Amino acid sequence: MDNTSSLYQVELKLTSDNDQQLSALTSRIRQEAMGPTQWARLGNLLLRIGQFDKAEELYQVLLEQAAYDSDKAHYFHQLGYIKSHQGNYEKAIWYYEKALEIKQEALPPSHPLLATSYYNLASVYDNLGEYPRALSLYEKALEIQQISLPPNHLHLAQSYNNIGLVHYNLGEYSTALSFFEISLEIFEKILLPNHPLLATSYSGIGGIYHTMKEYSKALQFYEKAHEILKKTLPPNHPSLAVSYNNIGGLYNNIKEYSKALSFHEIALEIQQTALRSNHPDLATSHNNIGQV
């Protein structure tokens, strides 16, 4: 990357200016892509639209040039986030732990940035299926957030949601559902109706009902999530592939095999475009198609 080159000006356009709801969402996304420098803002934007390889190249350059520990911690954290989304979980843990080490030396134990590190490390262990370790880290993050944040803060809702996911993966469905409902209540108070985090919450609740074989309720929540993701994410975003696979799996369970195959094939097509060839989600999609 030529560090002397001009920064590209990127304009987000999700929909026509006549759609007030989505125009408001566009403004929210622009806010979420803010950072302290032009390069950091570009990195945040690349992450937001799922361009993880390009973001990685940028953050590696920024890390090499960083003079302050606080900047290094931030770039280590961002690279951990990227590696997690690329499916390289061991490398993600390495980057996240480097960021955490710096933060633990510099910050008080109840600082929100420590909660962020615990939260993201937990998400990697969650992806690795190490659920007790993930739960412990999520609970550390939540404990800090309950002290340092107002009760309807976005980060609290995200922690409740992910703790719900861990309980779900441990087979503790009623506990999981209660955490999801707390999370959804906060999301619905503070987010726009088409925010992607609402889709996350709807999808989690749909997953519980799916597991409990309440297929009608599951499909209702899956479809609410899917409609939001289609409106707010690029068509080749990995999160859309997850949504297609969720719905495809449900249709397979209710023996609507043609619909199931269609949804799984769309998911695979997205993943083949958006993910590296060794990403574990590709194997999952091939397996889904094989089971139809």
Coordinates of C-alpha atoms in Angstrom, one line a residue:
M1 CA 0.0 0.0 0.0
D2 CA 1.4 3.4 -1.0
N3 CA 1.1 5.4 2.3
T4 CA 1.6 8.7 0.4
S5 CA -1.3 8.2 -1.9
S6 CA -4.5 10.2 -1.5
L7 CA -7.3 8.8 0.5
Y8 CA -10.2 7.7 -1.6
Q9 CA -13.5 9.5 -0.8
V10 CA -16.2 6.9 -0.2
E11 CA -19.9 7.7 -0.2
L12 CA -22.3 5.2 1.2
K13 CA -25.6 4.9 -0.6
L14 CA -28.0 2.3 0.6
T15 CA -31.2 3.5 -1.0
S16 CA -32.9 6.5 -2.6
D17 CA -33.0 9.8 -0.7
N18 CA -36.7 9.5 -0.6
D19 CA -36.7 6.6 1.9
Q20 CA -36.4 8.5 5.1
Q21 CA -35.9 5.5 7.3
L22 CA -33.0 4.1 5.3
S23 CA -31.5 7.6 4.9
A24 CA -31.4 7.8 8.7
L25 CA -29.8 4.3 8.8
T26 CA -27.2 5.6 6.3
S27 CA -26.4 8.4 8.6
R28 CA -26.0 6.0 11.5
I29 CA -23.6 3.8 9.5
R30 CA -21.5 6.9 8.6
Q31 CA -21.3 7.6 12.4
E32 CA -20.3 4.1 13.1
A33 CA -17.5 4.4 10.5
M34 CA -15.9 7.3 12.2
G35 CA -12.3 7.2 13.5
P36 CA -9.6 9.6 14.7
T37 CA -7.8 9.8 11.3
Q38 CA -8.8 9.5 7.7
W39 CA -7.0 6.1 7.4
A40 CA -8.7 4.8 10.6
R41 CA -12.1 6.0 9.2
L42 CA -11.4 4.1 6.0
G43 CA -10.5 1.0 8.0
N44 CA -13.7 1.2 9.9
L45 CA -15.7 1.6 6.8
L46 CA -14.0 -1.4 5.1
L47 CA -14.9 -3.5 8.1
R48 CA -18.5 -2.2 8.1
I49 CA -19.0 -3.3 4.5
G50 CA -17.2 -6.7 4.9
Q51 CA -14.0 -5.9 3.0
F52 CA -11.8 -7.7 5.5
D53 CA -8.8 -8.4 3.3
K54 CA -8.4 -4.7 2.3
A55 CA -8.9 -3.6 5.9
E56 CA -6.2 -6.1 7.1
E57 CA -3.7 -4.6 4.6
L58 CA -4.5 -1.1 5.9
Y59 CA -4.3 -2.0 9.6
Q60 CA -1.0 -3.8 9.2
V61 CA 0.5 -0.6 7.7
L62 CA -1.0 1.5 10.5
L63 CA 0.3 -0.9 13.2
E64 CA 3.8 -0.8 11.7
Q65 CA 3.7 3.0 11.9
A66 CA 2.1 3.3 15.3
A67 CA 4.2 5.2 17.9
Y68 CA 1.9 5.0 20.9
D69 CA 0.7 1.9 22.8
S70 CA -2.9 3.1 22.7
D71 CA -2.8 3.1 18.9
K72 CA -1.1 -0.3 18.8
A73 CA -3.8 -1.7 21.1
H74 CA -6.4 -0.4 18.7
Y75 CA -4.8 -1.8 15.6
F76 CA -4.2 -5.2 17.3
H77 CA -7.8 -5.2 18.3
Q78 CA -9.0 -4.4 14.7
L79 CA -6.7 -7.1 13.3
G80 CA -8.1 -9.6 15.7
Y81 CA -11.6 -8.7 14.5
I82 CA -10.6 -9.2 10.9
K83 CA -8.9 -12.6 11.6
S84 CA -12.1 -13.7 13.5
H85 CA -14.2 -12.9 10.5
Q86 CA -11.8 -14.6 8.2
G87 CA -12.1 -17.8 10.3
N88 CA -8.5 -17.7 11.5
Y89 CA -9.5 -18.0 15.1
E90 CA -6.1 -18.8 16.6
K91 CA -4.6 -15.7 15.0
A92 CA -7.6 -13.7 16.2
I93 CA -6.9 -14.8 19.8
W94 CA -3.3 -13.8 19.4
Y95 CA -4.2 -10.2 18.2
Y96 CA -6.9 -9.8 20.8
E97 CA -4.6 -10.9 23.6
K98 CA -1.9 -8.5 22.5
A99 CA -4.5 -5.7 22.6
L100 CA -5.7 -6.8 26.0
E101 CA -2.2 -6.9 27.5
I102 CA -1.6 -3.3 26.6
K103 CA -5.0 -2.2 27.9
Q104 CA -4.6 -4.1 31.2
E105 CA -1.4 -2.2 31.9
A106 CA -2.8 1.2 31.1
L107 CA -6.4 1.2 32.2
P108 CA -8.4 0.7 35.4
P109 CA -10.1 -2.7 35.8
S110 CA -13.6 -1.4 35.1
H111 CA -12.7 0.6 31.9
P112 CA -15.1 0.0 29.0
L113 CA -12.3 -0.8 26.6
L114 CA -11.4 -3.8 28.7
A115 CA -14.9 -5.0 28.4
T116 CA -14.6 -4.7 24.6
S117 CA -11.5 -6.9 24.7
Y118 CA -13.1 -9.5 26.9
Y119 CA -16.2 -9.5 24.7
N120 CA -14.3 -10.0 21.5
L121 CA -12.1 -12.7 22.9
A122 CA -15.2 -14.4 24.1
S123 CA -16.7 -14.3 20.6
V124 CA -13.7 -16.2 19.2
Y125 CA -13.8 -18.9 21.9
D126 CA -17.6 -19.1 21.1
N127 CA -16.8 -19.7 17.4
L128 CA -14.3 -22.4 18.5
G129 CA -17.0 -24.2 20.5
E130 CA -15.2 -23.5 23.8
Y131 CA -18.4 -22.3 25.4
P132 CA -17.5 -22.3 29.2
R133 CA -14.5 -20.1 28.4
A134 CA -16.5 -17.9 26.2
L135 CA -19.2 -17.5 28.8
S136 CA -16.7 -16.6 31.5
L137 CA -15.2 -13.8 29.3
Y138 CA -18.7 -12.5 28.2
E139 CA -19.6 -12.3 31.9
K140 CA -16.4 -10.3 32.7
A141 CA -17.4 -7.9 29.9
L142 CA -21.0 -7.7 31.1
E143 CA -19.9 -7.0 34.7
I144 CA -17.8 -4.0 33.6
Q145 CA -20.6 -2.8 31.3
Q146 CA -23.2 -2.9 34.0
I147 CA -21.0 -0.6 36.1
S148 CA -19.8 1.8 33.4
L149 CA -22.7 2.1 31.0
P150 CA -26.3 3.3 31.2
P151 CA -29.0 0.5 31.4
N152 CA -30.1 0.8 27.7
H153 CA -26.7 1.0 26.2
L154 CA -26.0 -0.8 22.9
H155 CA -23.0 -2.7 24.3
L156 CA -25.1 -4.1 27.1
A157 CA -27.6 -5.4 24.6
Q158 CA -24.9 -7.0 22.6
S159 CA -23.5 -8.8 25.6
Y160 CA -26.9 -10.0 26.7
N161 CA -27.4 -11.4 23.2
N162 CA -24.1 -13.2 23.0
I163 CA -24.5 -14.7 26.5
G164 CA -27.8 -15.9 25.3
L165 CA -26.1 -17.6 22.3
V166 CA -23.6 -19.4 24.6
H167 CA -26.5 -20.7 26.8
Y168 CA -28.2 -21.8 23.6
N169 CA -25.1 -23.7 22.5
L170 CA -24.9 -25.3 25.9
G171 CA -28.5 -26.5 25.4
E172 CA -29.9 -24.2 28.1
Y173 CA -32.7 -22.9 25.9
S174 CA -35.0 -21.1 28.5
T175 CA -32.0 -19.2 29.9
A176 CA -30.9 -18.3 26.4
L177 CA -34.3 -17.0 25.4
S178 CA -34.5 -14.8 28.5
F179 CA -31.1 -13.2 27.6
F180 CA -32.3 -12.7 24.0
E181 CA -35.5 -11.1 25.1
I182 CA -33.6 -8.6 27.4
S183 CA -31.3 -7.8 24.5
L184 CA -34.1 -7.3 22.0
E185 CA -35.9 -5.0 24.4
I186 CA -32.9 -2.7 24.5
F187 CA -32.3 -2.9 20.8
E188 CA -35.9 -2.0 20.0
K189 CA -35.7 1.1 22.3
I190 CA -32.4 2.5 20.9
L191 CA -32.1 1.3 17.3
L192 CA -33.7 2.2 14.0
P193 CA -36.2 -0.5 12.8
N194 CA -33.8 -1.7 10.1
H195 CA -30.6 -1.8 12.1
P196 CA -28.5 -5.0 11.5
L197 CA -28.2 -5.6 15.2
L198 CA -32.0 -6.1 15.4
A199 CA -31.5 -8.8 12.7
T200 CA -29.0 -10.5 15.0
S201 CA -31.5 -10.5 17.8
Y202 CA -34.3 -11.8 15.7
S203 CA -32.1 -14.5 14.3
G204 CA -31.1 -15.7 17.7
I205 CA -34.6 -16.0 18.9
G206 CA -35.5 -17.7 15.6
G207 CA -32.7 -20.2 16.3
I208 CA -34.1 -21.1 19.7
Y209 CA -37.6 -21.7 18.3
H210 CA -36.0 -23.7 15.4
T211 CA -34.2 -26.0 17.9
M212 CA -37.4 -26.4 19.9
K213 CA -39.1 -27.4 16.7
E214 CA -41.5 -24.5 16.8
Y215 CA -41.0 -23.9 13.1
S216 CA -43.7 -21.4 12.4
K217 CA -42.3 -19.0 15.1
A218 CA -38.7 -19.7 14.0
L219 CA -39.5 -18.8 10.4
Q220 CA -41.2 -15.6 11.5
F221 CA -38.1 -14.4 13.3
Y222 CA -35.7 -15.7 10.6
E223 CA -37.6 -13.7 8.0
K224 CA -37.6 -10.5 10.0
A225 CA -33.9 -10.8 10.4
H226 CA -33.4 -11.6 6.7
E227 CA -35.5 -8.6 5.5
I228 CA -33.3 -6.3 7.5
L229 CA -30.1 -7.8 6.3
K230 CA -31.1 -7.6 2.6
K231 CA -31.9 -3.9 3.0
T232 CA -28.8 -2.9 4.9
L233 CA -25.9 -5.1 3.8
P234 CA -24.1 -5.5 0.5
P235 CA -25.5 -8.6 -1.4
N236 CA -22.3 -10.6 -0.9
H237 CA -21.9 -9.9 2.9
P238 CA -21.1 -13.1 4.9
S239 CA -24.0 -12.4 7.4
L240 CA -26.5 -12.7 4.6
A241 CA -25.1 -16.2 3.8
V242 CA -25.7 -17.2 7.5
S243 CA -29.3 -15.9 7.1
Y244 CA -29.9 -17.9 3.9
N245 CA -28.5 -21.0 5.6
N246 CA -30.8 -20.6 8.6
I247 CA -33.9 -20.4 6.5
G248 CA -32.7 -23.2 4.3
G249 CA -32.1 -25.4 7.3
L250 CA -35.6 -24.7 8.5
Y251 CA -37.2 -25.6 5.2
N252 CA -35.2 -28.8 5.2
N253 CA -36.7 -29.7 8.6
I254 CA -40.2 -29.2 7.4
K255 CA -39.5 -31.2 4.2
E256 CA -39.8 -28.3 1.7
Y257 CA -36.6 -29.5 0.0
S258 CA -36.8 -27.4 -3.1
K259 CA -36.9 -24.2 -1.0
A260 CA -34.2 -25.5 1.3
L261 CA -31.8 -26.2 -1.6
S262 CA -32.4 -22.8 -3.1
F263 CA -31.5 -21.0 0.1
H264 CA -28.4 -23.1 0.8
E265 CA -27.2 -22.6 -2.8
I266 CA -27.5 -18.8 -2.4
A267 CA -25.6 -19.0 0.8
L268 CA -22.8 -20.9 -0.8
E269 CA -22.6 -18.5 -3.7
I270 CA -22.2 -15.6 -1.3
Q271 CA -19.6 -17.4 0.7
Q272 CA -17.6 -18.4 -2.4
T273 CA -17.4 -14.7 -3.2
A274 CA -16.9 -13.2 0.2
L275 CA -14.8 -15.8 2.1
R276 CA -11.4 -17.4 1.7
S277 CA -11.4 -20.9 0.3
N278 CA -10.4 -22.5 3.6
H279 CA -13.1 -20.7 5.7
P280 CA -15.0 -23.2 7.9
D281 CA -18.4 -21.7 6.9
L282 CA -17.9 -23.0 3.3
A283 CA -17.7 -26.6 4.6
T284 CA -20.8 -26.0 6.6
S285 CA -22.7 -24.8 3.5
H286 CA -21.5 -27.8 1.4
N287 CA -22.7 -30.1 4.2
N288 CA -26.1 -28.3 4.3
I289 CA -26.6 -28.9 0.6
G290 CA -25.5 -32.5 0.9
Q291 CA -28.2 -33.1 3.6
V292 CA -31.1 -31.8 1.5

